[in-house]
C-alpha positions as a Markdown table, in Angstrom:
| # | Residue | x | y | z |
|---|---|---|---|---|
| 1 | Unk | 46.2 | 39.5 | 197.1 |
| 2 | Unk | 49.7 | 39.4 | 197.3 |
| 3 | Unk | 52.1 | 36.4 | 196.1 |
| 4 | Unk | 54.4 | 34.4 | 198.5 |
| 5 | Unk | 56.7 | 34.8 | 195.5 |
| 6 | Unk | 56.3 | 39.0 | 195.3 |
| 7 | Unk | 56.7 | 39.2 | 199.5 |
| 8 | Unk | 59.9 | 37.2 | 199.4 |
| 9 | Unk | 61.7 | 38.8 | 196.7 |
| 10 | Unk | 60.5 | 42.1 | 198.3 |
| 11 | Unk | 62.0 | 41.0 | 201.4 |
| 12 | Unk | 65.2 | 40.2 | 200.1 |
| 13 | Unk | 65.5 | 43.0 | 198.2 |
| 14 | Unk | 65.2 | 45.6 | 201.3 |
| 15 | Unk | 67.3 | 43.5 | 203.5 |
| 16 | Unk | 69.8 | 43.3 | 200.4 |
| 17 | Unk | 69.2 | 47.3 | 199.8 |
| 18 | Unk | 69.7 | 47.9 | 204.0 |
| 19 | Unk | 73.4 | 45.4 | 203.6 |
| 20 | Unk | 74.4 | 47.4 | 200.8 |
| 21 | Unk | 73.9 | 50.7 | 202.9 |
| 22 | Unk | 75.7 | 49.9 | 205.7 |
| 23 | Unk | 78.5 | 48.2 | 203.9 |
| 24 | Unk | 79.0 | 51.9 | 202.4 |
| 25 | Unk | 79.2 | 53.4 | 205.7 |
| 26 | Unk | 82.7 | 51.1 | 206.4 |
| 27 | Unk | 86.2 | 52.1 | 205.4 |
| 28 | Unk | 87.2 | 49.9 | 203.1 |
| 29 | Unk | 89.7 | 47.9 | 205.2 |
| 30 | Unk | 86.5 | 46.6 | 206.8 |
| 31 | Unk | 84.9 | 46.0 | 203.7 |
| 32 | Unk | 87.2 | 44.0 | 202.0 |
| 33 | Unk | 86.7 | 40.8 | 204.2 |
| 34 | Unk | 83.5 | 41.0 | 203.5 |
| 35 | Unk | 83.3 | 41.1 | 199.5 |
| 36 | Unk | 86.0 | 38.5 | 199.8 |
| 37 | Unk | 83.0 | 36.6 | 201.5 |
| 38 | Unk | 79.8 | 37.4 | 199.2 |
| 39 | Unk | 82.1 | 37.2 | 195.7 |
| 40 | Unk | 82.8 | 34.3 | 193.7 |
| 41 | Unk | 86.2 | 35.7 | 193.8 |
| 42 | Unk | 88.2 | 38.4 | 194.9 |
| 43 | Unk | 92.0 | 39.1 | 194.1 |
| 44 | Unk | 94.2 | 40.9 | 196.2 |
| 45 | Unk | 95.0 | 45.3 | 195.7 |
| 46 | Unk | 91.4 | 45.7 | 194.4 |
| 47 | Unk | 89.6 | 49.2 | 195.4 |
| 48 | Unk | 85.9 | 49.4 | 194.8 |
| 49 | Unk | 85.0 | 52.7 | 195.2 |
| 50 | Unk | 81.8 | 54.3 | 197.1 |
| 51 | Unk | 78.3 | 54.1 | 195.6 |
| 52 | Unk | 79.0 | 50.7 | 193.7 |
| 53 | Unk | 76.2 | 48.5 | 193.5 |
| 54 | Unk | 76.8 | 44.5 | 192.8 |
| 55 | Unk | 74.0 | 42.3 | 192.2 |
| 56 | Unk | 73.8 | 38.3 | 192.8 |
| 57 | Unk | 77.9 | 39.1 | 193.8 |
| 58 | Unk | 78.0 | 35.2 | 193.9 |
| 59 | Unk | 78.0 | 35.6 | 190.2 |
| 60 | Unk | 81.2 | 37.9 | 190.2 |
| 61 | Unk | 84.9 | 37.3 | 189.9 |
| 62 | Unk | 87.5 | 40.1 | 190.3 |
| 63 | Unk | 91.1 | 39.2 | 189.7 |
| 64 | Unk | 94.3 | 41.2 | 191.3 |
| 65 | Unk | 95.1 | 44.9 | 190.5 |
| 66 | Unk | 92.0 | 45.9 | 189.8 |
| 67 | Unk | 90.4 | 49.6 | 190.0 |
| 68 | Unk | 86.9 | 50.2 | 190.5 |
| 69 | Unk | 85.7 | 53.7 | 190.5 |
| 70 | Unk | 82.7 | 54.8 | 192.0 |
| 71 | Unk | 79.0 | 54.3 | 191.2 |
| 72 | Unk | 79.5 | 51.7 | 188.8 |
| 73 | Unk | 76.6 | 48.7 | 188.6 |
| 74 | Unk | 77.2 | 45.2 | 188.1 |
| 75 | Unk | 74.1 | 43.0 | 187.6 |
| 76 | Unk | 74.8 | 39.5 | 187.0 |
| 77 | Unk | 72.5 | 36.8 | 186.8 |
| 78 | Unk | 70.4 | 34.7 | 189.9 |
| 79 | Unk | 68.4 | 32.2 | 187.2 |
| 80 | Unk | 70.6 | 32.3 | 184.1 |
| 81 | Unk | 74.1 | 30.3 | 186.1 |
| 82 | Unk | 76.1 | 31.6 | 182.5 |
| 83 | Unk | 75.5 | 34.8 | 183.6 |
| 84 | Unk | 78.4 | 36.4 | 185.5 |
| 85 | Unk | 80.3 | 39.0 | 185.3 |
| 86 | Unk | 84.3 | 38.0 | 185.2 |
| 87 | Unk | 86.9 | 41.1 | 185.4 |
| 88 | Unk | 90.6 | 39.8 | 185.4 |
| 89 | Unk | 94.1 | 41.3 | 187.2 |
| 90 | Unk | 95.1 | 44.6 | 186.3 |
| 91 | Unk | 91.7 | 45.8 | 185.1 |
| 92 | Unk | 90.7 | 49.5 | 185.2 |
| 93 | Unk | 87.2 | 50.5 | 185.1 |
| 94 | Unk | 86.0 | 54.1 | 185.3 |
| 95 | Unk | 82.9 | 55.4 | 186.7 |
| 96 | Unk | 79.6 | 55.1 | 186.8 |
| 97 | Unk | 80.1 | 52.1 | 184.5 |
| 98 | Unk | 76.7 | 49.9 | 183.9 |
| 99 | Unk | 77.4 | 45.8 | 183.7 |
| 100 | Unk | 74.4 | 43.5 | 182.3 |
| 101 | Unk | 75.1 | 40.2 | 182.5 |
| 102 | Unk | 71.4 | 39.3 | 182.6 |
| 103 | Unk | 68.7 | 40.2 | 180.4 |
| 104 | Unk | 65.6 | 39.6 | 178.8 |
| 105 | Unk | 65.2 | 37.8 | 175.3 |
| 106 | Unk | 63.7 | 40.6 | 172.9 |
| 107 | Unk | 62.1 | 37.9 | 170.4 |
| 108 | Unk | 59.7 | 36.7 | 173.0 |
| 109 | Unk | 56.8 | 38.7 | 174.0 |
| 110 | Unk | 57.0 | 37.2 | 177.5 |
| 111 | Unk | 60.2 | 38.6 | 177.7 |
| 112 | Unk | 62.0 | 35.4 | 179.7 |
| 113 | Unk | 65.3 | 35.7 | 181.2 |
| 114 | Unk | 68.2 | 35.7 | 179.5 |
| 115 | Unk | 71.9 | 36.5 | 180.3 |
| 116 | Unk | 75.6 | 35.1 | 179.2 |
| 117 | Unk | 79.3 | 36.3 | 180.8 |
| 118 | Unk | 80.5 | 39.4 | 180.8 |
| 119 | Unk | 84.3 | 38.9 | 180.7 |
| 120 | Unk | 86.6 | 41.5 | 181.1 |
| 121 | Unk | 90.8 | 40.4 | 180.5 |
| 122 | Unk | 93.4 | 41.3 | 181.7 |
| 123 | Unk | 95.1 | 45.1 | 181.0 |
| 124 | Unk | 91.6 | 46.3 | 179.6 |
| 125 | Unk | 89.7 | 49.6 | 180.6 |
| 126 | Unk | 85.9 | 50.9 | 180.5 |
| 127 | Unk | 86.0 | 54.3 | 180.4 |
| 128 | Unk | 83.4 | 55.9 | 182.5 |
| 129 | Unk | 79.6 | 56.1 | 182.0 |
| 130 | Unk | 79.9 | 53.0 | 179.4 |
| 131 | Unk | 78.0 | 50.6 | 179.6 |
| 132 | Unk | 78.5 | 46.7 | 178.5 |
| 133 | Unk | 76.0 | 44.5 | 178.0 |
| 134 | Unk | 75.7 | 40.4 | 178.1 |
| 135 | Unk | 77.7 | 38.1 | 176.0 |
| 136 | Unk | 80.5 | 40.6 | 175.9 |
| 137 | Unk | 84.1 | 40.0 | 176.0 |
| 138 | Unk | 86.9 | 42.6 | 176.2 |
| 139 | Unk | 89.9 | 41.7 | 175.2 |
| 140 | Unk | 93.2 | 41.8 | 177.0 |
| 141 | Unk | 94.7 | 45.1 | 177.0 |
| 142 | Unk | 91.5 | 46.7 | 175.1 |
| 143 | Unk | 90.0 | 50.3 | 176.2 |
| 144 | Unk | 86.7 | 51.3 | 175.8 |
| 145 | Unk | 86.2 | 54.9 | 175.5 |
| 146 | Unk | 84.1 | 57.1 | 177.9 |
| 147 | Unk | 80.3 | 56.7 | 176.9 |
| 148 | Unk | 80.1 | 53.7 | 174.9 |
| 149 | Unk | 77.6 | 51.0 | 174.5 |
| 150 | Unk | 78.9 | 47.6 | 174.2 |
| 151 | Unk | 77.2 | 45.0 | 172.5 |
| 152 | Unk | 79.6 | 43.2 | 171.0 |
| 153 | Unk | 83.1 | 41.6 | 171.8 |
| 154 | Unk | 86.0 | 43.7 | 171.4 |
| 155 | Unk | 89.3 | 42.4 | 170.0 |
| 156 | Unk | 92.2 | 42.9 | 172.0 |
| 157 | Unk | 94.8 | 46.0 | 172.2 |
| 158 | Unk | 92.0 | 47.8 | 170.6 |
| 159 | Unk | 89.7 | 51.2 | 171.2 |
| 160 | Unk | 86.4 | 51.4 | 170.7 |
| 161 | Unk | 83.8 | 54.1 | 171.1 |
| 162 | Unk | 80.5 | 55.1 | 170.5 |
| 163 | Unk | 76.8 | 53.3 | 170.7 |
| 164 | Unk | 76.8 | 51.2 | 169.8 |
| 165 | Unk | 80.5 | 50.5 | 170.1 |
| 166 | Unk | 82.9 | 50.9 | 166.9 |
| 167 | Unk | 86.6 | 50.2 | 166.6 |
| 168 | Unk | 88.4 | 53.3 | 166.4 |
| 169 | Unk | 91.9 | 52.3 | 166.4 |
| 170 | Unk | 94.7 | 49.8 | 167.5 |
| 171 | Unk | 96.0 | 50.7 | 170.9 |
| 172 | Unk | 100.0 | 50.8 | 170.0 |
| 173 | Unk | 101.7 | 50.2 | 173.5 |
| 174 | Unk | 105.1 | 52.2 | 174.1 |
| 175 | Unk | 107.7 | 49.3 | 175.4 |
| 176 | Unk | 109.9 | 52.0 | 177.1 |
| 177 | Unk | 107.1 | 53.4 | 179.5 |
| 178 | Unk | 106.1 | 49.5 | 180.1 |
| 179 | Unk | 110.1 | 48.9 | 181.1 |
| 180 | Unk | 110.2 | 51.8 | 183.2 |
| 181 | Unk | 107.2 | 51.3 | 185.1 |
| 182 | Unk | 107.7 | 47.0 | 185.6 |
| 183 | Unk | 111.6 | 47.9 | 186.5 |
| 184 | Unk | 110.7 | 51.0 | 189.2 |
């Protein structure tokens, strides 16, 4: 016999799945009301690509200036309130990019939920296929190389690469391309 519990959370999932479909099928002038409705938070000159995926989006926060290519995932969490996923203005993320805000705890054999913010600052970038995993900050102006695993926080104006996810180097920032491209 089946649960009351199973049936509903089947239910909601296809209805969710079936939303998430025909939200695809909209240009995104149409879409953008509506993520402004079902996220936390949603800044202004954001593009979310096709094929993204958001999960519990009442659990995700996405500042101004912010590029979202396509098929990236973003699972935050419904049981574990700490676990949301918080990107900040001017953020570029490439694709296919995984986020797991929400878990399960690896020292228990019952595996219970677990989770913690994902927070991304301002000026950072994922490079695409990485993905980043609970508890991890990325600090401002960071970049995260194509590929990587993050586990970890990453200090800011830094590169990282790899799985899991090494500094490489510090990410030196030429003033006269900043000056040119704030002045034109």
């Amino acid at each position: 016999m089946i649960s009351k519990r199973k049936i509903l959370v089947s239910t909601y999932s296809y209805i969710y799945n079936i939303f998430f479909i025909c939200l695809e099928l909209l240009p995104f002038l149409f879409k953008y009301p509506i993520y402004k409705l079902i996220f936390n938070k949603m800044g202004s000159n954001v593009h979310i690509d096709f094929k993204t995926y958001f999960r519990y989006p009442s659990q995700i926060s996405i500042g101004s200036n912010v590029s979202i290519n396509r098929g990236c995932s973003f699972y935050a969490g419904y049981k574990i309130k700490d676990a949301k996923i918080i990107i900040e203005d001017n953020v570029a993320i490439g694709p296919e990019v995984s986020f797991f805000a929400a878990g399960h705890n690896s020292k228990s054999l019952n595996l219970e939920d677990s989770g913690a913010p994902i927070i991304l600052k301002s000026h950072s970038w994922i490079g695409g296929k990485s993905t980043i995993l609970e508890g991890v900050t990325i600090g401002e102006g960071a970049i995260v190389a194509a590929g990587s695993t993050v586990v970890k926080d990453v200090a800011p104006y830094t590169i990282v690469g790899g799985t899991p996810a090494k500094f490489i180097k510090k990410r030196e920032l030429d003033d006269t391309i900043q000056q040119t491209t704030s002045n034109g």
